[in-house]
Coordinates of C-alpha atoms in Angstrom, one line a residue:
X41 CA 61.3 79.2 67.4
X42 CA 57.7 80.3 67.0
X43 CA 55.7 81.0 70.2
X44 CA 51.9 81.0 69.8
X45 CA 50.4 84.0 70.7
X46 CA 48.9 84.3 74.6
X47 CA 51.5 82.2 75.6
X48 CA 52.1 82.5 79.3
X49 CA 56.0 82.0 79.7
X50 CA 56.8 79.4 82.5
X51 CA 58.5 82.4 84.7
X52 CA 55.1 84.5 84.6
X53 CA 53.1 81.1 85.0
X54 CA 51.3 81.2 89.3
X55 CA 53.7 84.7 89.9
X56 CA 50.7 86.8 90.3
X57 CA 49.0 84.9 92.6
X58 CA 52.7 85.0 94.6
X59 CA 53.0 88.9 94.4
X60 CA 49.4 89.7 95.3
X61 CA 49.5 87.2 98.8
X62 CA 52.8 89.0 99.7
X63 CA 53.1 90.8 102.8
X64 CA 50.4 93.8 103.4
X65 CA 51.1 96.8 101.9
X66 CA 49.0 100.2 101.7
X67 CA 47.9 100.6 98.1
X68 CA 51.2 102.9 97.0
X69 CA 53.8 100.3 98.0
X70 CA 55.7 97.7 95.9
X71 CA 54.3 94.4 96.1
X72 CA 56.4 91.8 98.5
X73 CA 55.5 88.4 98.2
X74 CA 56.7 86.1 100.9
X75 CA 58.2 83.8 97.7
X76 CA 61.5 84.8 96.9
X77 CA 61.9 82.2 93.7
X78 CA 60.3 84.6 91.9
X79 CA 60.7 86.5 88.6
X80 CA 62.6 89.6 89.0
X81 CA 59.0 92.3 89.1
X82 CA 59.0 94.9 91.6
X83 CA 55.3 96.6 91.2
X84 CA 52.0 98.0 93.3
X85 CA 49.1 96.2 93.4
X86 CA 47.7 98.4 90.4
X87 CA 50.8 98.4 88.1
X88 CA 51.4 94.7 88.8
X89 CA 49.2 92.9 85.8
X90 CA 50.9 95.4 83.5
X91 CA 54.5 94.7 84.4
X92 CA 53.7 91.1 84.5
X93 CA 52.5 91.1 80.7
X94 CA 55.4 93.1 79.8
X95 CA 57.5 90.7 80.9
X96 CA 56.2 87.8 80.0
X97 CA 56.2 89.6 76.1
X98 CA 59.8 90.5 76.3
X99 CA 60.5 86.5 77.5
X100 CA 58.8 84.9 75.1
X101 CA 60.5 87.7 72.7
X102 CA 63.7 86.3 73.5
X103 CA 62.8 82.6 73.6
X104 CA 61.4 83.1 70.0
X105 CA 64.7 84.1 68.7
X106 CA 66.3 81.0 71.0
X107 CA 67.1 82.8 74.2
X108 CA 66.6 80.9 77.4
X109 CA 64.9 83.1 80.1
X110 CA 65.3 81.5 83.4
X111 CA 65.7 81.8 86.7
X112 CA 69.5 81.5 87.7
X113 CA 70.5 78.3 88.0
X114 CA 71.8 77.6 92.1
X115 CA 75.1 76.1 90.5
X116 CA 76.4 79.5 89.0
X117 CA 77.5 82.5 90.9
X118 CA 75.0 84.9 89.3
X119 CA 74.2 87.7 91.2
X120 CA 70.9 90.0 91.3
X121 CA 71.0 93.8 91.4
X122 CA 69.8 96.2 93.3
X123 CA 66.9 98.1 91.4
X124 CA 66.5 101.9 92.0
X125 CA 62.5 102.3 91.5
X126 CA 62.8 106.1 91.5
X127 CA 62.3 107.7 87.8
X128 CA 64.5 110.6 88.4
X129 CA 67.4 108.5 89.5
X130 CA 70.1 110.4 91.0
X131 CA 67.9 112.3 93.0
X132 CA 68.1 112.0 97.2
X133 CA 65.1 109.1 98.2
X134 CA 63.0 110.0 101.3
X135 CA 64.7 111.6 104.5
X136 CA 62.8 109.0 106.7
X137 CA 61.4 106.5 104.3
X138 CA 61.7 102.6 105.5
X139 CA 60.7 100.9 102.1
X140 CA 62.8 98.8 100.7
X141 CA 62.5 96.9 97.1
X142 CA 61.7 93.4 97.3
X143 CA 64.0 91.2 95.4
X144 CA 64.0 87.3 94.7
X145 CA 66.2 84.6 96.0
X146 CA 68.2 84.5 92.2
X147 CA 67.9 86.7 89.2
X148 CA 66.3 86.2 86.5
X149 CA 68.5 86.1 83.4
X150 CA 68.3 86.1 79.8
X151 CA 71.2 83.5 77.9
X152 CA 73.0 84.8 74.7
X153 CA 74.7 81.9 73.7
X154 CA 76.6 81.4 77.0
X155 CA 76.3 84.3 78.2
X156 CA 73.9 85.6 81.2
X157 CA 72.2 88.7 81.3
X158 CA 70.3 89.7 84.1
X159 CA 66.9 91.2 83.5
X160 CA 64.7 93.1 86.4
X161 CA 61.4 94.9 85.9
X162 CA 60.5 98.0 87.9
X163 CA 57.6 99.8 87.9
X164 CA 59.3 103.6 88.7
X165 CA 58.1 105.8 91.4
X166 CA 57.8 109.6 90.9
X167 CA 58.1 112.4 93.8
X168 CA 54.8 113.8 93.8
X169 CA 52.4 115.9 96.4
X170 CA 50.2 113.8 98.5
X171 CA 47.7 114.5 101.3
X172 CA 47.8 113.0 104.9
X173 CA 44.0 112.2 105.2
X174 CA 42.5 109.0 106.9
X175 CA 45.5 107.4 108.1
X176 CA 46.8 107.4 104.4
X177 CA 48.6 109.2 101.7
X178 CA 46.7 109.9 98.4
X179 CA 48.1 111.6 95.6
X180 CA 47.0 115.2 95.9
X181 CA 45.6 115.1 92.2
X182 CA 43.0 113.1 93.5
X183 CA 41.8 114.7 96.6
X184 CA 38.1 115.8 97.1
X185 CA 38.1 119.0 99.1
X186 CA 35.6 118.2 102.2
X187 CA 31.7 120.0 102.6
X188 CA 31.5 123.2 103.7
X189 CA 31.2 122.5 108.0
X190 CA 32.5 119.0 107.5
X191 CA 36.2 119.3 109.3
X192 CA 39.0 116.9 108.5
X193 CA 42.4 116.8 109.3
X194 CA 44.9 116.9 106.8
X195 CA 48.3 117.8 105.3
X196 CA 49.9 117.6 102.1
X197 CA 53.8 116.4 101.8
X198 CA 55.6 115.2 99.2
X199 CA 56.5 111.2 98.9
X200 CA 57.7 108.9 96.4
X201 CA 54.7 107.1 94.8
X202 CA 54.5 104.6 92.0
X203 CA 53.8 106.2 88.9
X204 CA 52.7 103.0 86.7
X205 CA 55.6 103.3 84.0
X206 CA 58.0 100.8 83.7
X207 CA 61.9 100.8 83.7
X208 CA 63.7 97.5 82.6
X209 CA 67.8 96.5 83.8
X210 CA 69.9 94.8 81.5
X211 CA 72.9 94.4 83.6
X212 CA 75.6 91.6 84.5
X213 CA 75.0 89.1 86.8
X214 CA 78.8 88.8 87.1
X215 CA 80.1 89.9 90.9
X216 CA 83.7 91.0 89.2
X217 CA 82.0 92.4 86.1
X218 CA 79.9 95.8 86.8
X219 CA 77.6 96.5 83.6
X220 CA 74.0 97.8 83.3
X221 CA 71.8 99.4 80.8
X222 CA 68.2 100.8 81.1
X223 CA 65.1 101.5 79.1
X224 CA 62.6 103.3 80.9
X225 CA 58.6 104.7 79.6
X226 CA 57.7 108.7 79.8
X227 CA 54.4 109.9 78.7
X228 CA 52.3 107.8 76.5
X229 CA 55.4 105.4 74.7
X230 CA 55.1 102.2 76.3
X231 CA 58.3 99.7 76.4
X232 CA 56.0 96.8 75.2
X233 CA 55.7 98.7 71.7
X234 CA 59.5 98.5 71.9
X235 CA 60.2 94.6 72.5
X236 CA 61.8 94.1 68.9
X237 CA 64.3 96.7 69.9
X238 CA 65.4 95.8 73.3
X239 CA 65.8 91.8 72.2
X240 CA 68.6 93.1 69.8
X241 CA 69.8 96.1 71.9
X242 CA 70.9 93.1 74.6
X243 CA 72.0 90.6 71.9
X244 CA 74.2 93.5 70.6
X245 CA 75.8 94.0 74.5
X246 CA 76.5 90.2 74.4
X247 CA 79.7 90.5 73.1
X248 CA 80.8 93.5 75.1
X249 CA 79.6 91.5 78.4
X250 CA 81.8 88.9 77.5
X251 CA 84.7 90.7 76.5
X252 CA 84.6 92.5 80.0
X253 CA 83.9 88.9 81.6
X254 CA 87.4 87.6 80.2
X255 CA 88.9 91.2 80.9
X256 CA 87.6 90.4 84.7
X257 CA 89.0 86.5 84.7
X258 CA 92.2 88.3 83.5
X259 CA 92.7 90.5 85.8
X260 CA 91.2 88.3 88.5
X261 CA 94.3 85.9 87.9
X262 CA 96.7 88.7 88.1
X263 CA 95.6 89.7 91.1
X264 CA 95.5 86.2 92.6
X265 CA 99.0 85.4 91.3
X266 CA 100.3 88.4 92.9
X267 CA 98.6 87.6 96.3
X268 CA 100.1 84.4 96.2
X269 CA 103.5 85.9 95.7
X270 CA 102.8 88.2 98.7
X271 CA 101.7 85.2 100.7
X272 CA 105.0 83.3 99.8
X273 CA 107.0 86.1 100.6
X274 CA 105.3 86.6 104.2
X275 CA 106.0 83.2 104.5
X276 CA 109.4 82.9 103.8
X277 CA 110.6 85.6 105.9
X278 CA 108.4 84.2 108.9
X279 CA 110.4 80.6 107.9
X280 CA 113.7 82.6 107.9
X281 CA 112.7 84.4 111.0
X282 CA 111.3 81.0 112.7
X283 CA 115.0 79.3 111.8
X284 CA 116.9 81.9 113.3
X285 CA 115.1 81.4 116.3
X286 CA 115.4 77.7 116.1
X287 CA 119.4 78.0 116.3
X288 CA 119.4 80.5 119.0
X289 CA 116.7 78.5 121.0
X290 CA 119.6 75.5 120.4
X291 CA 122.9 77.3 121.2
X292 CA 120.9 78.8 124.4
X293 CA 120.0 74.9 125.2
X294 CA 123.8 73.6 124.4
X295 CA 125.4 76.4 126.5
X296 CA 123.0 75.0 129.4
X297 CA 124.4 71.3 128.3
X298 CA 128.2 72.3 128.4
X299 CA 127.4 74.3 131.8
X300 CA 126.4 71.3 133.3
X301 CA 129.3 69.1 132.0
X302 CA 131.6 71.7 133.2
X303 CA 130.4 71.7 136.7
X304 CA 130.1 67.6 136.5
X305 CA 133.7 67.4 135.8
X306 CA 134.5 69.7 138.3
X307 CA 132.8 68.2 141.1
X308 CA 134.2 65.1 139.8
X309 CA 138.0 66.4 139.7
X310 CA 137.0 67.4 143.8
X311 CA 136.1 64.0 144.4
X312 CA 139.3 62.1 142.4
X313 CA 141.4 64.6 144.2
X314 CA 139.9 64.1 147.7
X315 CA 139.9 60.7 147.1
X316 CA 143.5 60.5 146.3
X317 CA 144.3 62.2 149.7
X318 CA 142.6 59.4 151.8
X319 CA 145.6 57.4 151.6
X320 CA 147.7 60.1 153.4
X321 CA 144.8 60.8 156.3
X322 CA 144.6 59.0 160.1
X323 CA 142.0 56.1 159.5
X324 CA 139.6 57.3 161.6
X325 CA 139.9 60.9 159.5
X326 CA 139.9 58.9 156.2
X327 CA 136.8 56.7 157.0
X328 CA 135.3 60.0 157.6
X329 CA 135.6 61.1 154.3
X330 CA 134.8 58.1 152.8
X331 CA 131.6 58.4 154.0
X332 CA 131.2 62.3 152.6
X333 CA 132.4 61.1 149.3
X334 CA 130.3 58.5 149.2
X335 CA 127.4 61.0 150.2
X336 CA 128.3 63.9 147.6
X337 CA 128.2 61.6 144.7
X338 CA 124.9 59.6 145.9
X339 CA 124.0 63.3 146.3
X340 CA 124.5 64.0 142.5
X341 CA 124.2 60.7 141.1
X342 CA 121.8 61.4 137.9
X343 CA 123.3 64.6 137.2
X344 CA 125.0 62.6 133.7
X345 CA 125.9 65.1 131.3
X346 CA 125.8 62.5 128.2
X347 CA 121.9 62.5 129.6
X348 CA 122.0 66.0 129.5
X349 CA 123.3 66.5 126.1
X350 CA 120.8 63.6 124.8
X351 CA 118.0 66.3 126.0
X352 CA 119.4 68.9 123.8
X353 CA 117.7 69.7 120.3
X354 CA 119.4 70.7 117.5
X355 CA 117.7 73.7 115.1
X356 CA 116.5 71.2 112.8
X357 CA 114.2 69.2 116.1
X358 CA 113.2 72.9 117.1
X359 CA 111.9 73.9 113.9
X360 CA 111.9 71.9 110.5
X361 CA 112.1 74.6 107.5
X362 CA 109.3 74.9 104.8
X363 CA 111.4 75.8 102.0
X364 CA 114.2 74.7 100.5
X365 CA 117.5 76.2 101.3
X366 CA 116.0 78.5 103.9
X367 CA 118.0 76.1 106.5
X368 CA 121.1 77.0 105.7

């Protein structure tokens, strides 16, 4: 596909306008723009229109050769990274510094075929010695010593100030898939002198990318089947545990049941046998009892131990098994 020269790519297209509107900044910050749909640029004010170029040359690079560059679309788990803006990376960052990169709401990623490859542009900071002056920092290299009798306040530190060069992140936008590579300027060599080279460096980590992707899936399964199987198991011994229960819970509640038909048939046994007595009792002694017969079984009338044993739940009521055979 041939791209006419000066083309702005659609990504670039309205981002400066977005970067340089951001939140306030002093002049030796990165650039945050309130938009987070943004292309993936983290830059000062003065490095901005020279990352934005690069970019938009490295996009239109890969378009050329039939390479999508796009933000990621919301349907797709693609995942941004977290760029390090320091050029000596590795090195401790700033005891007490606050800054923080700005990042955008979805990476901005590069398809080989159907593979994605996230891209992020970074204009690096270096550790240099600057001068408190003002109410500011300014690199030390650009201090003006005051008149002699003028008296100023100042003091020189060292900070982390953007340096201008530019580092670009091939990485994976894959959360189970960690892979980067970066390209970053010293001196005079410039990365935009090197666009033909960095199109077919990433076209040549396509297919590593996606063998690690599948290596990922892979492992991914395994380690979901395996969870599963550790689920099951938990499961089943809290089913097994949960029956056991179940027929203690019962045999507790049908010892209660037999209890109370025990002591039914005994009081009943009492009353037969009184009753059977009567017969041999003065009348005025028998009507007597009558009457506390009559009285003890109103008394316990209900007491039915067929109701009784109607109330009791076998293991299966208690607690119905989830797997097969664990019942038994």
């Amino acid at each position: 596909m041939r791209i006419a020269a000066g083309t702005i790519h659609r990504m670039i297209s309205g981002a400066r306008h977005h970067f340089e509107s951001g939140r306030p900044v002093d002049k030796n910050s990165h650039l945050k723009p309130h938009k987070r749909l943004l292309v993936d640029v983290n830059a000062s004010a003065s490095g901005l229109e020279r990352a934005l170029a690069f970019a938009n040359d490295l996009f239109n690079a890969f378009e050329s050769k039939g390479h999508r560059v796009v933000m990621a679309p919301p349907g797709e788990e693609l995942w941004g990274i977290s760029a390090d803006e320091r050029e000596a990376v590795g090195q401790p960052k700033e005891r007490w510094s606050a800054r923080r990169l700005w990042s955008p709401q979805r990476p901005t990623v590069v398809y080989i075929g159907s593979v994605a490859i996230g891209l992020a542009i970074v204009e690096m900071s270096e550790n240099i010695t600057v001068r408190y002056i003002d109410g500011s920092y300014i690199p030390e290299r650009d201090y003006v010593a005051p008149k002699r009798g003028e008296n100023r306040y100042s003091f020189t530190t060292a900070k982390d100030m953007p340096s201008g060069r530019l580092r670009l992140i091939a990485y994976s936008p894959y959360h189970n898939v960690f892979w980067t590579n970066q390209w970053q300027e010293a001196g005079s060599a410039s990365l935009a002198s090197k666009i033909p080279g960095l199109v077919r460096a990433v076209e040549d980590m396509a297919p590593e990318l996606v063998a690690r992707i599948e290596a990922a899936r892979l492992r991914a399964e395994i380690a979901h089947k395996k969870w599963l199987a550790e689920l099951e198991a938990r499961d089943r011994a809290e089913d097994k545990k949960r029956i056991e229960q179940s027929k203690v819970d019962s045999a507790s509640q049908l010892d209660k049941v037999i209890e109370h038909w025990t002591r039914a048939m005994s009081i009943r046994r009492f009353f037969d046998a009184v009753e059977t007595q009567l017969a041999d009792l003065l009348e005025r002694d028998a009507q007597i009892a009558r009457q506390r017969l009559e009285s003890g079984r109103a008394l316990l009338r209900g007491q039915d131990p067929v109701e009784a044993l109607l109330t009791w739940r076998t293991p299966g009521e208690i607690y119905t098994p989830r797997f097969d055979g664990t019942g038994d």
